[in-house]
Structures are given as C-alpha cells and as structure tokens.
CSV table of C-alpha atoms and ligand atoms in Angstrom, one decimal:
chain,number,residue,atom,x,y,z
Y,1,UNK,CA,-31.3,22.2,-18.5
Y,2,UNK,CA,-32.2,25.6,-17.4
Y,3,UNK,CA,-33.2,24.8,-14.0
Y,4,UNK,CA,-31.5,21.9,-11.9
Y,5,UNK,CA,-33.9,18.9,-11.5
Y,6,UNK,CA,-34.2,17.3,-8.3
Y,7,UNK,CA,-33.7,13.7,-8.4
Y,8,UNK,CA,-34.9,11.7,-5.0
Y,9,UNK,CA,-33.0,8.3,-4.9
Y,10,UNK,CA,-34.2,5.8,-2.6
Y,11,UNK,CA,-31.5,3.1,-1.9
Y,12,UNK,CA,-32.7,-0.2,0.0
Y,13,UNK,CA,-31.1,-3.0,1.4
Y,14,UNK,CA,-30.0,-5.0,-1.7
Y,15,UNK,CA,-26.7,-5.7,-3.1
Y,16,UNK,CA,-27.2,-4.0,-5.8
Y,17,UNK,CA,-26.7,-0.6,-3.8
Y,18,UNK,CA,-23.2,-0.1,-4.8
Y,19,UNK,CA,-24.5,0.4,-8.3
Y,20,UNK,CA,-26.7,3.1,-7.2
Y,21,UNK,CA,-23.3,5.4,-6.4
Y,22,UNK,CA,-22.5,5.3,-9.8
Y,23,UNK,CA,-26.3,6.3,-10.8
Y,24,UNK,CA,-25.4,9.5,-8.4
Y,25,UNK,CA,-22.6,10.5,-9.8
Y,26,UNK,CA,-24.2,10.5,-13.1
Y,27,UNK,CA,-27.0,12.2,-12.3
Y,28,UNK,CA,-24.7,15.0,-10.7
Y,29,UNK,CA,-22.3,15.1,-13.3
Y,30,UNK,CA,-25.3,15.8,-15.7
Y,31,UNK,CA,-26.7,18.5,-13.4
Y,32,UNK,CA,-29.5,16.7,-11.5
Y,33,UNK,CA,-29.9,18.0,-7.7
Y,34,UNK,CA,-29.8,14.5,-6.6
Y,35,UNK,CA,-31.1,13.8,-2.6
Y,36,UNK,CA,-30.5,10.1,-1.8
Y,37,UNK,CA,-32.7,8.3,1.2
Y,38,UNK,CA,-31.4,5.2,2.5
Y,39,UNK,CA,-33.1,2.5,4.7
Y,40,UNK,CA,-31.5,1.7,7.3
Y,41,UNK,CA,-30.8,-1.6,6.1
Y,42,UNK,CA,-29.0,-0.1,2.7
Y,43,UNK,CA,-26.3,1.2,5.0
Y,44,UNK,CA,-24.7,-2.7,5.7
Y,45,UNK,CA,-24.2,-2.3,2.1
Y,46,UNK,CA,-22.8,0.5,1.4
Y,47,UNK,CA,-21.7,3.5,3.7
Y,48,UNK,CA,-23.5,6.7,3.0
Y,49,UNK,CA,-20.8,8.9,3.4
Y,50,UNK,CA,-20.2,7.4,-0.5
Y,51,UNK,CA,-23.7,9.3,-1.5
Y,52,UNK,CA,-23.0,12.5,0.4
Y,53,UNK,CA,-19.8,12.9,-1.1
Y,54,UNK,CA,-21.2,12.9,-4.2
Y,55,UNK,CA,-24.5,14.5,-4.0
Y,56,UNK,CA,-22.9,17.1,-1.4
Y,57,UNK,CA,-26.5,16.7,0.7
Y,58,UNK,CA,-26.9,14.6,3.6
Y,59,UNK,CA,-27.9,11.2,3.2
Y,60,UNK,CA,-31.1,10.9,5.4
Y,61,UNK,CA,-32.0,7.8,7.0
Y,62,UNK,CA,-34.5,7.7,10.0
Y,63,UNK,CA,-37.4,9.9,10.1
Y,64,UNK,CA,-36.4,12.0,12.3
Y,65,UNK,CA,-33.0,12.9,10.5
Y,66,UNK,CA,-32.8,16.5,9.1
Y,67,UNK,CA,-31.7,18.0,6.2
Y,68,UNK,CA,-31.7,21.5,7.0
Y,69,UNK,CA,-31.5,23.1,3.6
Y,70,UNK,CA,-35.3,22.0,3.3
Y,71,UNK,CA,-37.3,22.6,6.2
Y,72,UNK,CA,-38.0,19.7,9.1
Y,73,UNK,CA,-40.7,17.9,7.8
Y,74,UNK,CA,-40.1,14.9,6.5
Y,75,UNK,CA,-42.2,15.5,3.9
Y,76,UNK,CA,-40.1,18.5,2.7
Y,77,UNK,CA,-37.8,17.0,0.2
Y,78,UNK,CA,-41.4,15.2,-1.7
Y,79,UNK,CA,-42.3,19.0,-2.3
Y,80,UNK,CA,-39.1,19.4,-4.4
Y,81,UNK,CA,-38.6,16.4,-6.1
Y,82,UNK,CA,-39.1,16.2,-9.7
Y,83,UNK,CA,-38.4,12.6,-10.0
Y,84,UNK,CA,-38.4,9.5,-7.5
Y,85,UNK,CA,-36.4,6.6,-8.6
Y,86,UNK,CA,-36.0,3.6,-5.8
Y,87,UNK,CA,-32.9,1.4,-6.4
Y,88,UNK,CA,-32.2,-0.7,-5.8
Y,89,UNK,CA,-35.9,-1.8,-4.7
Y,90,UNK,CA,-36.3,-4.9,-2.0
Y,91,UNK,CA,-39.5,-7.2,-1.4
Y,92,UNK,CA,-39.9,-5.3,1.8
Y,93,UNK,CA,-40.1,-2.3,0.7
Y,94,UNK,CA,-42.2,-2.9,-2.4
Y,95,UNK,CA,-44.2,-4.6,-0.1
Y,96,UNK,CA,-44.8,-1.5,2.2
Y,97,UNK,CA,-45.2,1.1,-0.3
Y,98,UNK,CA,-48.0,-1.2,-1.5
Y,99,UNK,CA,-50.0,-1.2,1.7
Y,100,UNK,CA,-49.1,2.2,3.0
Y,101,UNK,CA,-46.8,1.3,5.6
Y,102,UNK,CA,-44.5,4.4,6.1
Y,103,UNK,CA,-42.1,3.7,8.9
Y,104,UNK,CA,-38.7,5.4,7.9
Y,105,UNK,CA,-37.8,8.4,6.3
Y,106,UNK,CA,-37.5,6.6,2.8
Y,107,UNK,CA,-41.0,5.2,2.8
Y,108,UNK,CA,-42.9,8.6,4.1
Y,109,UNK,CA,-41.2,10.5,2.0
Y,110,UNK,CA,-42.2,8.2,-1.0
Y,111,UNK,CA,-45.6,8.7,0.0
Y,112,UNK,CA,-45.6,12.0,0.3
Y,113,UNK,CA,-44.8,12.3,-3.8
Y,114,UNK,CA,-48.0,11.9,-5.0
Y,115,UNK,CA,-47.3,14.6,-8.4
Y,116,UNK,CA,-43.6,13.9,-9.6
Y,117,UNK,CA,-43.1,10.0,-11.4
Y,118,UNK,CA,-42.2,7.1,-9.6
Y,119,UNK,CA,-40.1,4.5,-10.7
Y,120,UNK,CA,-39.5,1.3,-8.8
Y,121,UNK,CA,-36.4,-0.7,-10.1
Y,122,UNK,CA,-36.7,-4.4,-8.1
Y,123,UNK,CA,-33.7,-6.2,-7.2
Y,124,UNK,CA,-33.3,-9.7,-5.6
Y,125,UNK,CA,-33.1,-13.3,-6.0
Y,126,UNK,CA,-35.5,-14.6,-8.6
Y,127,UNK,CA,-37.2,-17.1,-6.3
Y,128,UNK,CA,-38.3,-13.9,-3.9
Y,129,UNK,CA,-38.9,-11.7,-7.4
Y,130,UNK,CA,-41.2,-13.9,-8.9
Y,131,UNK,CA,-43.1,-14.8,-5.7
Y,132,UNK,CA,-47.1,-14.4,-6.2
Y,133,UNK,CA,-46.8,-11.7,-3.3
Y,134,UNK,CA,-44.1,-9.8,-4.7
Y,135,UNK,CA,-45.6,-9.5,-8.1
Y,136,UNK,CA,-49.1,-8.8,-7.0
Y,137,UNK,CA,-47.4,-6.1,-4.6
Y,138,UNK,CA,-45.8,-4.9,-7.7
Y,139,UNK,CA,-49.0,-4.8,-9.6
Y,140,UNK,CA,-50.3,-2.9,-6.8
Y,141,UNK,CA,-47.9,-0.1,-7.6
Y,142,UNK,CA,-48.2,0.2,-10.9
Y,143,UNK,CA,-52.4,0.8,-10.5
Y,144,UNK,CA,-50.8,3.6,-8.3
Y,145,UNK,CA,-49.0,5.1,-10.6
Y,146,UNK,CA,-45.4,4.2,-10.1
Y,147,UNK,CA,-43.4,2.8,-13.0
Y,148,UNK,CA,-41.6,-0.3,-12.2
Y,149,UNK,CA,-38.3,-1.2,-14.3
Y,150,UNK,CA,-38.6,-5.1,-15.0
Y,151,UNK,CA,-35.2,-6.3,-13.4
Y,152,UNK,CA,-32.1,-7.9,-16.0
Y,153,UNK,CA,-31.6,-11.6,-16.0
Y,154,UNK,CA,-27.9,-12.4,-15.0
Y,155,UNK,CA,-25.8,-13.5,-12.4
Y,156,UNK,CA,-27.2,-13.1,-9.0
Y,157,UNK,CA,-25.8,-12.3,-5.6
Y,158,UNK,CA,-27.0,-15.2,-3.8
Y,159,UNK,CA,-25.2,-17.7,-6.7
Y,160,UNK,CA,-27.8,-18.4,-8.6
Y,161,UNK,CA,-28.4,-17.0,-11.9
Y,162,UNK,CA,-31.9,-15.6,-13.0
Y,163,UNK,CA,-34.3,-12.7,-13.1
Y,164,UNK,CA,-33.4,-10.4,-10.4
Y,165,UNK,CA,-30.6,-8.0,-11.5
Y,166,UNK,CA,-31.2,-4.6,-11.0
Y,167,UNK,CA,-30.6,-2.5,-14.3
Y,168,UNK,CA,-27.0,-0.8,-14.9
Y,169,UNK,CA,-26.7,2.7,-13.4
Y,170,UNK,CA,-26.4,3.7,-17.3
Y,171,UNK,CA,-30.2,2.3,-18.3
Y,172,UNK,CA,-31.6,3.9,-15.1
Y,173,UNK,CA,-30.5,6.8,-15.9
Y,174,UNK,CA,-32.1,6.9,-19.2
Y,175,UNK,CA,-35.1,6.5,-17.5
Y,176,UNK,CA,-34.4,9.4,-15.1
Y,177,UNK,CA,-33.1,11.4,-18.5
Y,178,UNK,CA,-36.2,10.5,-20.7
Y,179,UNK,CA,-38.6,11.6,-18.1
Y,180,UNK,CA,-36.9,14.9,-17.0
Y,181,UNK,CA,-34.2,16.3,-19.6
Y,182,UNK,CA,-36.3,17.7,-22.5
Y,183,UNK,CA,-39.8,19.6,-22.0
Y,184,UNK,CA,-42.5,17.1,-23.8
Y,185,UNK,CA,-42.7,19.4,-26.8
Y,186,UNK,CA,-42.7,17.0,-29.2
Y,187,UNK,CA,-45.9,14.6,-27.8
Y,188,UNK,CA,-47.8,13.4,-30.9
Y,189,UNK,CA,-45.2,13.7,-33.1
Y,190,UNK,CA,-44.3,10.4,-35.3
Y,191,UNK,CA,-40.4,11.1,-36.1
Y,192,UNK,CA,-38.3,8.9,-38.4
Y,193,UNK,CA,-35.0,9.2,-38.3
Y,194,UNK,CA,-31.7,7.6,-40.1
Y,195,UNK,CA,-28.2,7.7,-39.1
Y,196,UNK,CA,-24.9,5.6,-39.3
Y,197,UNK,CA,-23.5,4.3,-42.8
Y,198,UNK,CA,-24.2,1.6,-44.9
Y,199,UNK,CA,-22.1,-1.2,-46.3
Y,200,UNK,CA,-22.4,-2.6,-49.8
Y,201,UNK,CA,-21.0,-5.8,-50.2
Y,202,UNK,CA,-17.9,-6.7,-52.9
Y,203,UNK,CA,-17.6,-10.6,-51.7
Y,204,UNK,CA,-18.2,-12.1,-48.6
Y,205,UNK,CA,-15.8,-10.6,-46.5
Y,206,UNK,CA,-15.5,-7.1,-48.0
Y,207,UNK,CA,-17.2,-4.0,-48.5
Y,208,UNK,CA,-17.8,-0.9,-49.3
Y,209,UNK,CA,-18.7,1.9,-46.6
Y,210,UNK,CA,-17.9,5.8,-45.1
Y,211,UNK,CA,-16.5,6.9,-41.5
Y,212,UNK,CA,-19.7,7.8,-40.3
Y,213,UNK,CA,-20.5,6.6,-36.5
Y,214,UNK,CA,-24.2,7.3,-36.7
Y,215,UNK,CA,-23.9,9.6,-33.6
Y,216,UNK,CA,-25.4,12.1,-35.0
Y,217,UNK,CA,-28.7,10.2,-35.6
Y,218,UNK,CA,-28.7,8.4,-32.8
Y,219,UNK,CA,-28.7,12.1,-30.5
Y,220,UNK,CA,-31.5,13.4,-33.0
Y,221,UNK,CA,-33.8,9.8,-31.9
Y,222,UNK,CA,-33.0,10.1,-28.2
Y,223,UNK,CA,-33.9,13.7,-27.7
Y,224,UNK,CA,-37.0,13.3,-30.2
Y,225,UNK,CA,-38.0,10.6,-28.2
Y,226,UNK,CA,-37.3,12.5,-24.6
Y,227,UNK,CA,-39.2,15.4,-26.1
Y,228,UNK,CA,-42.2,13.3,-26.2
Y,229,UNK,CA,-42.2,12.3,-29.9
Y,230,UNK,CA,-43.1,8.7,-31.3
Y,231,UNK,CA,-40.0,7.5,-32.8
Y,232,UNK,CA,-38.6,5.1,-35.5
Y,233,UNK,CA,-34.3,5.0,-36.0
Y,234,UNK,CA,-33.5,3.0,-39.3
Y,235,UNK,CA,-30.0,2.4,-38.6
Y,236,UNK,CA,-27.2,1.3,-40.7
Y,237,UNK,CA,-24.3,-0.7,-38.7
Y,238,UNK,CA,-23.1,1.5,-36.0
Y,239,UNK,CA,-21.0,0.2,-32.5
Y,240,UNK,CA,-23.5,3.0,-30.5
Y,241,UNK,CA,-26.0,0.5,-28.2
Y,242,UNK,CA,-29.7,0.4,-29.1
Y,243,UNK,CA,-31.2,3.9,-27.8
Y,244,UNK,CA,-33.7,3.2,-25.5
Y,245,UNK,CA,-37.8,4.4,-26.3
Y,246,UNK,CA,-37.2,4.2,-30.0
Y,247,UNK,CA,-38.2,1.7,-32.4
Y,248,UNK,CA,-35.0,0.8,-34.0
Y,249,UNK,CA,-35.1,-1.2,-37.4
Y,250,UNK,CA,-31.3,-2.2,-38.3
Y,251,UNK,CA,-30.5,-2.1,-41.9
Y,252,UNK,CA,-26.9,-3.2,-43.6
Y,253,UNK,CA,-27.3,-2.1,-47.2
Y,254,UNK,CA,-28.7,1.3,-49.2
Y,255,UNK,CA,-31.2,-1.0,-50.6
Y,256,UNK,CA,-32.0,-2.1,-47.0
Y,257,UNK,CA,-32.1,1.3,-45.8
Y,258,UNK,CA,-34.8,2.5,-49.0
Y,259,UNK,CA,-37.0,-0.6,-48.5
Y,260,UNK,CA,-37.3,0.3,-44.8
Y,261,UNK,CA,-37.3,4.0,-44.9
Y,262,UNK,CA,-40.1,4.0,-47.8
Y,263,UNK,CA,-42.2,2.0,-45.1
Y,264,UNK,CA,-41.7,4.2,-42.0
Y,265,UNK,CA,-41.9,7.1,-44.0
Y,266,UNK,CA,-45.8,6.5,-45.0
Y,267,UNK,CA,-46.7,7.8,-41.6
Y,268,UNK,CA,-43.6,10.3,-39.8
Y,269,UNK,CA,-44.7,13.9,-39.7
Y,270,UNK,CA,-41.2,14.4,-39.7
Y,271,UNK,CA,-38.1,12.7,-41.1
Y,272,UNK,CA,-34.4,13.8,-40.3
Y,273,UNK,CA,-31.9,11.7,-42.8
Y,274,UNK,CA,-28.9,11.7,-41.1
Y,275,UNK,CA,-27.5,8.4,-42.7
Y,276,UNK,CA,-24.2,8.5,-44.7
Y,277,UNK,CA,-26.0,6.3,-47.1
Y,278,UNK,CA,-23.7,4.9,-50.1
Y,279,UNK,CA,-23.9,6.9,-53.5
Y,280,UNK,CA,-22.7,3.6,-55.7
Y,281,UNK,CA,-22.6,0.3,-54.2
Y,282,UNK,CA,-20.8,-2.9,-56.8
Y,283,UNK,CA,-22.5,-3.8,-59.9
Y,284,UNK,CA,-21.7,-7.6,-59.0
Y,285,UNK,CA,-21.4,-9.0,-55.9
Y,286,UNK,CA,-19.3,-12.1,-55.9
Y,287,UNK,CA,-20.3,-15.0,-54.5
Y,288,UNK,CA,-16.7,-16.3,-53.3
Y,289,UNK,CA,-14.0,-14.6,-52.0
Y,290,UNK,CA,-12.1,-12.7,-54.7
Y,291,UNK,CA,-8.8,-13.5,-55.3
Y,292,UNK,CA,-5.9,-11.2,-55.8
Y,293,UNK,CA,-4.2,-11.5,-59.4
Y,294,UNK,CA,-3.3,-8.6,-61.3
Y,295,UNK,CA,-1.5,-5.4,-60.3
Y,296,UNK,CA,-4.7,-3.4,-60.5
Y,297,UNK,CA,-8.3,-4.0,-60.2
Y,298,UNK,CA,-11.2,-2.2,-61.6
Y,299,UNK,CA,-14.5,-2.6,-59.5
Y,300,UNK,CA,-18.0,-1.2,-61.4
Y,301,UNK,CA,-20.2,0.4,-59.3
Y,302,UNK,CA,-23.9,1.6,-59.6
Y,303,UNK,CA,-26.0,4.2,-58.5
Y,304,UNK,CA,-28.2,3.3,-55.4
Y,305,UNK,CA,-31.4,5.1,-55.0
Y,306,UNK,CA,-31.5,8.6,-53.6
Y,307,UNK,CA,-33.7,7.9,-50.7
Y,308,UNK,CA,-33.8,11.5,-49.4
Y,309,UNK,CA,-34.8,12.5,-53.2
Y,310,UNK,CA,-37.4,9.6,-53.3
Y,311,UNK,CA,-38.9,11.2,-50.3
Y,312,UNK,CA,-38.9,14.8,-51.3
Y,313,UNK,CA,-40.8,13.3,-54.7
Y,314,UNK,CA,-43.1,11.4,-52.8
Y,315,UNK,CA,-43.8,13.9,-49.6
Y,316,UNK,CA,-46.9,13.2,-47.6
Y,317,UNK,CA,-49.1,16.7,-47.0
Y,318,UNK,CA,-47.2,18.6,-43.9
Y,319,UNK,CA,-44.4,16.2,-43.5
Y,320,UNK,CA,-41.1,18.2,-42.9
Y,321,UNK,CA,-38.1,16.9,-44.3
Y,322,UNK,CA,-34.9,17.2,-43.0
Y,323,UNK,CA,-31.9,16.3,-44.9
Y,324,UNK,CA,-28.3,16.0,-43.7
Y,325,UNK,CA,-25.6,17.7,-45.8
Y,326,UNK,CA,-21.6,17.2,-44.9
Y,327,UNK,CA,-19.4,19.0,-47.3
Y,328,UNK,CA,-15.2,19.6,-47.7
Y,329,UNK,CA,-15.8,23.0,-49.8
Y,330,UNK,CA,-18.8,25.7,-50.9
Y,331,UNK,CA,-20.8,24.4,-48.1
Y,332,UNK,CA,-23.7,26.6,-48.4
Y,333,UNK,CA,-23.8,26.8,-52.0
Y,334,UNK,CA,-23.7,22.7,-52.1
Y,335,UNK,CA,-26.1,22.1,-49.2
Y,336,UNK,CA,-28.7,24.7,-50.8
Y,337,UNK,CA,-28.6,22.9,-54.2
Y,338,UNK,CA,-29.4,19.9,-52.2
Y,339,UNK,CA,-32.4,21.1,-50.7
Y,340,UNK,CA,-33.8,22.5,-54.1
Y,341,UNK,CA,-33.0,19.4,-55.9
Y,342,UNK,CA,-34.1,16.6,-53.5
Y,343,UNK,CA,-37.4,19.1,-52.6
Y,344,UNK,CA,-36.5,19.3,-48.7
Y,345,UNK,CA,-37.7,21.9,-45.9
Y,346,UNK,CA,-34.5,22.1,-44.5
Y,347,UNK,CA,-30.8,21.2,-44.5
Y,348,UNK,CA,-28.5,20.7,-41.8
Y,349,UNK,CA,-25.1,20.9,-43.4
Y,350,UNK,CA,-21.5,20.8,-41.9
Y,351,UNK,CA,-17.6,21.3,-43.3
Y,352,UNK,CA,-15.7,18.3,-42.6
Y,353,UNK,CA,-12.7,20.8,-42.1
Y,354,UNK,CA,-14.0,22.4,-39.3
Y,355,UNK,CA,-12.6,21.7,-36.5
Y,356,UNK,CA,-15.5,20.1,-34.1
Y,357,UNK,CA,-17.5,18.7,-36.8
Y,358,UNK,CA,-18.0,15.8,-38.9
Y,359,UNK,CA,-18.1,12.2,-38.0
Y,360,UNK,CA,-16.7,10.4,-34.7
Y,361,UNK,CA,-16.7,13.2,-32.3
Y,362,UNK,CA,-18.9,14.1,-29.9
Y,363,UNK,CA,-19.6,17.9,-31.0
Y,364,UNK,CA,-20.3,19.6,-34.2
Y,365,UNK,CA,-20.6,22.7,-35.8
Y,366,UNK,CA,-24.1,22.8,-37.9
Y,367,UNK,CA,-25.9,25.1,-40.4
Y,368,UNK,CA,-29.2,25.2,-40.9
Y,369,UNK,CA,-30.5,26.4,-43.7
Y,370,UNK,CA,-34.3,26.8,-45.1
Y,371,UNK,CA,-35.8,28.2,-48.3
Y,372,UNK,CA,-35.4,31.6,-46.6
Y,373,UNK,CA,-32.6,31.5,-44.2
Y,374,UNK,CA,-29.7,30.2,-43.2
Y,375,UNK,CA,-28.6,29.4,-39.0
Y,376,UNK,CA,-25.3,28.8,-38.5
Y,377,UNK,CA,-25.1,27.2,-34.6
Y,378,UNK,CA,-22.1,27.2,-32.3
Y,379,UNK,CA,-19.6,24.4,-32.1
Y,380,UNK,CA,-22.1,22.1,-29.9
Y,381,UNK,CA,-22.4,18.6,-28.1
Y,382,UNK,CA,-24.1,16.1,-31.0
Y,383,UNK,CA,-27.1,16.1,-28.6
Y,384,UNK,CA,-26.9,19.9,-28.2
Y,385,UNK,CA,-27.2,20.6,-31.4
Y,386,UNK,CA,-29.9,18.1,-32.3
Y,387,UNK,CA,-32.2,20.0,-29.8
Y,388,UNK,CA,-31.3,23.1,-32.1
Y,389,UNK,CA,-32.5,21.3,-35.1
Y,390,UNK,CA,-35.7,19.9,-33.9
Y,391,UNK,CA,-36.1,23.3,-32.0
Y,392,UNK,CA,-35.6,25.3,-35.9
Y,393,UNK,CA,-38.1,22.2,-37.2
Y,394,UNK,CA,-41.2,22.8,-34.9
Y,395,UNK,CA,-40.4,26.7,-35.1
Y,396,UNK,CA,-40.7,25.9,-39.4
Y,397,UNK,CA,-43.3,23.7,-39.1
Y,398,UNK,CA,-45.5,26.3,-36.6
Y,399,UNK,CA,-45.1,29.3,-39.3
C,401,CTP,N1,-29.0,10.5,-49.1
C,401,CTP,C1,-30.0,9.6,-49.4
C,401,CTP,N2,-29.7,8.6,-50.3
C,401,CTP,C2,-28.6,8.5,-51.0
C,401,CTP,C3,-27.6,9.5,-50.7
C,401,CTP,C4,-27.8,10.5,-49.8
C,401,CTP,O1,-31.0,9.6,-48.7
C,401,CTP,N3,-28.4,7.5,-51.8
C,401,CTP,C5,-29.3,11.6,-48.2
C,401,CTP,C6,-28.4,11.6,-46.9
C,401,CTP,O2,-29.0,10.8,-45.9
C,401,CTP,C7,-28.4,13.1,-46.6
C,401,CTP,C8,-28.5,13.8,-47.9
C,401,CTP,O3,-29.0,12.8,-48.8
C,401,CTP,O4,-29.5,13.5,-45.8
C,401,CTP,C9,-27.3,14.4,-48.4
C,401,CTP,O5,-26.3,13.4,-48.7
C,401,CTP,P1,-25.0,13.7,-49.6
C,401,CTP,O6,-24.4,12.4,-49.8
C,401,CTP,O7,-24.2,14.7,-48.9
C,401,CTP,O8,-25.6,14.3,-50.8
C,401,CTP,P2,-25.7,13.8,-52.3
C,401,CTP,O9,-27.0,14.2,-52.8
C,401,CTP,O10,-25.4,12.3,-52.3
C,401,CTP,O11,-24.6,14.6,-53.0
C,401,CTP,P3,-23.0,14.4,-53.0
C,401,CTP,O12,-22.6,13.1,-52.5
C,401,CTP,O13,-22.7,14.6,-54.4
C,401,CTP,O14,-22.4,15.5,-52.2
C-alpha cells in the first residue's frame, strides 16, 4: 500500500469485543491507520487502553472526547476514513443506526460516513439475532448501503449454541482487505486460476503427488479477486483454507483438474496455471491395497493430458494465458520452450535452487518472460509478486 488506509472500528457492547483487539492488531501490523470508537457499554468488556496500545490513537468514547490529531468535530475522523467496520455490532446499536439515532461518539461518527463502505458484523444471542426487529433493522441498513457480515453459528456466550457468533478477527479482516488493499483494476475481468498439486491414485491408500502447497495460486486468486476481478480457483488438495470472494472448485486428480479447467476456461479472459499438475499418473489403479512381495516393484505410468497445452490449442480470441514454469537448471531457456510449445502469452518461471523460491515458503523469486521480454522480479512475498504478474498481464494485455 502506497498510502496508509484509515480503518474506523466501531466496538459495542458484546462479548465478542475481545476479538476485535486482535482485528486491530492486524490491521496495524498490515499498515492500516486503524481509529477504534467504543460505546460506552464496550468498555465493561474490554478496557480501551487494550486498543490504544495497539492502534497508538486514542480510543474515543463520548461525544465530546477529542482526538486532537484530527480537528474537534466529531465528525472529523468520518472525513478520513476509508473504511467503517462495526464489531462487534449489538441490537441497540443496529437499531439506532437504523433510525438515525446518534447519541455517542460511535453512532455520529457512523453517520457522518456517508462515502467510505460500511460493514456491520452482528453479534448476540440467536433468540435477539433473529428477532423480526433486529432483522428488519438490519434490512434497513443494507437499503442504506452498509454491508452486513451474516454472524457464524457456534457456541454462544449466553450458553446456548446458535446463530450469533461474530466472525474471527481473520475473516473480518478479509473483508477490510478485499475492500481496501488493491485498487479495483481488475473489475470485469473473469480470471481462472489453478494452484496446489494433484494426487493420482496407486491403491486405496497411496498415491502419487509433488511438494507443492498451492500458495502460489491461492495469492494470484485473492489479489485477482481484491483487484475487482471475477474469479474461479480450481484447486488440487492444498491444507490453505478456502480464499474468501472466489469460486473455488476442488479437484483431486489431473483428470479432475482437465475436466474442470476445460469448463471454466470457456469463459476467463485470463487464466494463470499455477498447478503442479502430475506429468504421468499409474496405468492401473488397484482396487485393493497392494501387498508388498518382491524386493523391487515396477509401477507403469501414463501420460496425463497437458492441460496448459490443451488450452494454448484451444485459446478463446483475447484470452491471456499464463503458464507457470519451476525449473532446477537452464531456467530461461526451459521456461521459453514452454511458452512456444504450449502457445502461451507469458511464463512465470522460477529455480528451485534459489534461495526464496519454489514451493512451501512464503516468498519467491519470479521471471516473467513474454514473446519479447524477459522480467526478472525481486525475491518477493507470494502475494507481492502475484500483484507483479497480474500487473505485467493487464500491461500485455493493454499493448
Ligand atoms: N501443466 C499442465 N498440465 C500438465 C503439466 C503441466 O497444465 N499435465 C502446466 C502447469 O500448470 C504449468 C506449466 O504447465 O503452468 C508448466 O509445467 P511443467 O510441469 O513445469 O512443464 P512441463 O511442460 O510438464 O515440462 P517438464 O515437466 O518437462 O519440465
């Protein structure tokens, strides 16, 4: 992020409210500017000396509290905020914000955001939660404008169990990063994407598969899909939750992963093949577990289909393809033959010997290389670099 974003966090009095700490600190850890507003209520939950220590701002509470990096008016910090989240969110103060009741410093300066997103995240027994009131106060709301985050079902405060829970800090702040991280250059864009391995079966409790963790992939759907773009993830099995704002279609096998990348493919404008996907996979499968006998065992393999090569033969008029190249030697040279032979646009390739790069980390070390040129990024976050990718794709795609 260029610019720090300004995150307004309204915390009510709910339970819940300790979760909203750890929100803050990831928000600031991730460079958000994040100003938390408590009722006055919120603070028999949780103290806000927690939030100031983490946000370094002052936690403001009655109306007439100041936070004198902004000017006095209350309405000061709605001028500056990109983003409003409320969480946890309590019948009360749904119920105010609905009828334009503004009687604390959380609820006017709510109001007074009428440009930056609003996002509501309810929290409280599931009796009170799914009370006609609630909901058509909720309802209300949304014809306003503000996003509300349906609550978890779970184990409740009150003993009970139900609908009720307010998110974990970690899915709120994919809301918070989905909305704010990426400019929206990708809107309109149908993306498909592929990442993690696949597994080819030998009996029933082996197979066949490669180290890859699929986190490549899984960065290139997120920030596609923060950058606006309509996105599909065919996944093979990978440990990495669901990403949020993507379609996701799970897939075991090579043949799995052809049959539903052939599909998707019919209408993506762009598709970025980051799946380690199986070159042979057993000729026979068997049915029973096999049983060890000699000293050495021979297992025939077959070819699977070269989905990326399938693609490139079959490509739709203006769809970019973008295929995913991971060498041990002649990078360049391999990854080029590659892009000639399987008729793609563009070829991000990496040395498994570099340090940085390859398969479980975090970061890697990427080239990108076109018909005409060749882009050899930094050692990067996974994330990083797939912004670099999709920012070399658009910039191909635009010439
Ligand atoms: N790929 C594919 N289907 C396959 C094998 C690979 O779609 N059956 C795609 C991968 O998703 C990746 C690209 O092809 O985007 C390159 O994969 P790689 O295995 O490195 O290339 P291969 O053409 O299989 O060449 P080799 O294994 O000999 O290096």
């Amino acid at each position: 992020m260029e610019q720090k974003k300004t995150v307004v966090l309204g915390v009510t009095g709910g339970i819940a409210a300790y979760k909203t700490a750890s929100l803050a600190s990831m928000l600031v850890k991730n460079g958000y500017d994040v100003q938390v507003l408590m009722t006055r209520n919120a603070t028999n939950f949780i103290n806000p000396i927690v939030f100031e220590t983490l946000t370094k701002h002052k936690c403001l509470i009655d109306t007439f509290d100041r936070n004198f990096e902004y000017s006095v008016e209350h309405v000061a910090l709605a001028s500056v905020a990109d983003l409003v989240m409320i969480a946890p969110a309590t019948a009360n103060v749904i119920g105010k914000l609905a009828h334009g009741i503004a009687d604390d410093m959380l609820t006017t300066t709510v109001m007074a955001c009428r440009r930056c997103p609003k996002f509501i995240a309810p929290a409280m027994n599931s009796e009170m939660y799914l009370n006609p009131v609630v909901q058509d106060n909720l309802a209300i709301l949304k014809k306003y404008g503000y996003e509300v985050i349906e609550p978890a079902e779970g184990h409740l405060a009150c003993g009970t169990s139900g609908i009720g829970k307010m998110p974990e800090p970690e899915e709120l702040y994919e809301y918070i990063y989905h909305e704010l991280a990426w400019e929206k250059d990708m809107i309109g864009k149908r993306v498909l994407v592929t990442a993690g391995p696949t597994q080819e079966a030998i009996d029933p409790v082996r197979y066949i598969t490669n180290h890859s963790s699929g986190k490549m992939g899984y960065a290139m759907a997120k920030v596609c899909a923060a950058r606006g773009a309509d996105v599909t993830l065919v996944s093979g099995p990978t440990s990495i939750p669901k990403p949020m704002f993507v379609n996701v279609v799970l897939v075991t096998t090579a043949k799995e992963m052809f049959e539903a990348v052939r599909r998707e493919a019919e209408n993506a404008d762009i598709v970025c093949k980051a799946a380690a996907v199986a070159d042979y996979r057993p000729k026979y499968v068997n049915d029973q577990k096999m049983k060890k006998s000699g000293e050495q065992m021979v297992l025939e393999l077959e070819k699977t289909d070269d989905i990326l090569k399938y693609l490139g033969e079959h490509k739709k008029p203006g769809q970019f393809l973008c295929g995913f190249s991971m060498e041990t030697e002649n990078m360049v040279e391999n990854s080029r033959a590659k892009l000639e032979k399987k008729n793609l646009d563009m070829i991000a390739a990496n040395n498994l010997r570099d340090a940085g790069a390859g398969f479980q980390g975090d970061t890697n070390r990427m080239t990108l290389i076109t018909r005409e040129n060749e882009t050899a990024l930094p050692l990067l976050s996974k994330e990083e670099t797939a912004a670099r990718i999709l920012d070399m794709i658009l910039d191909q795609m635009n010439s």
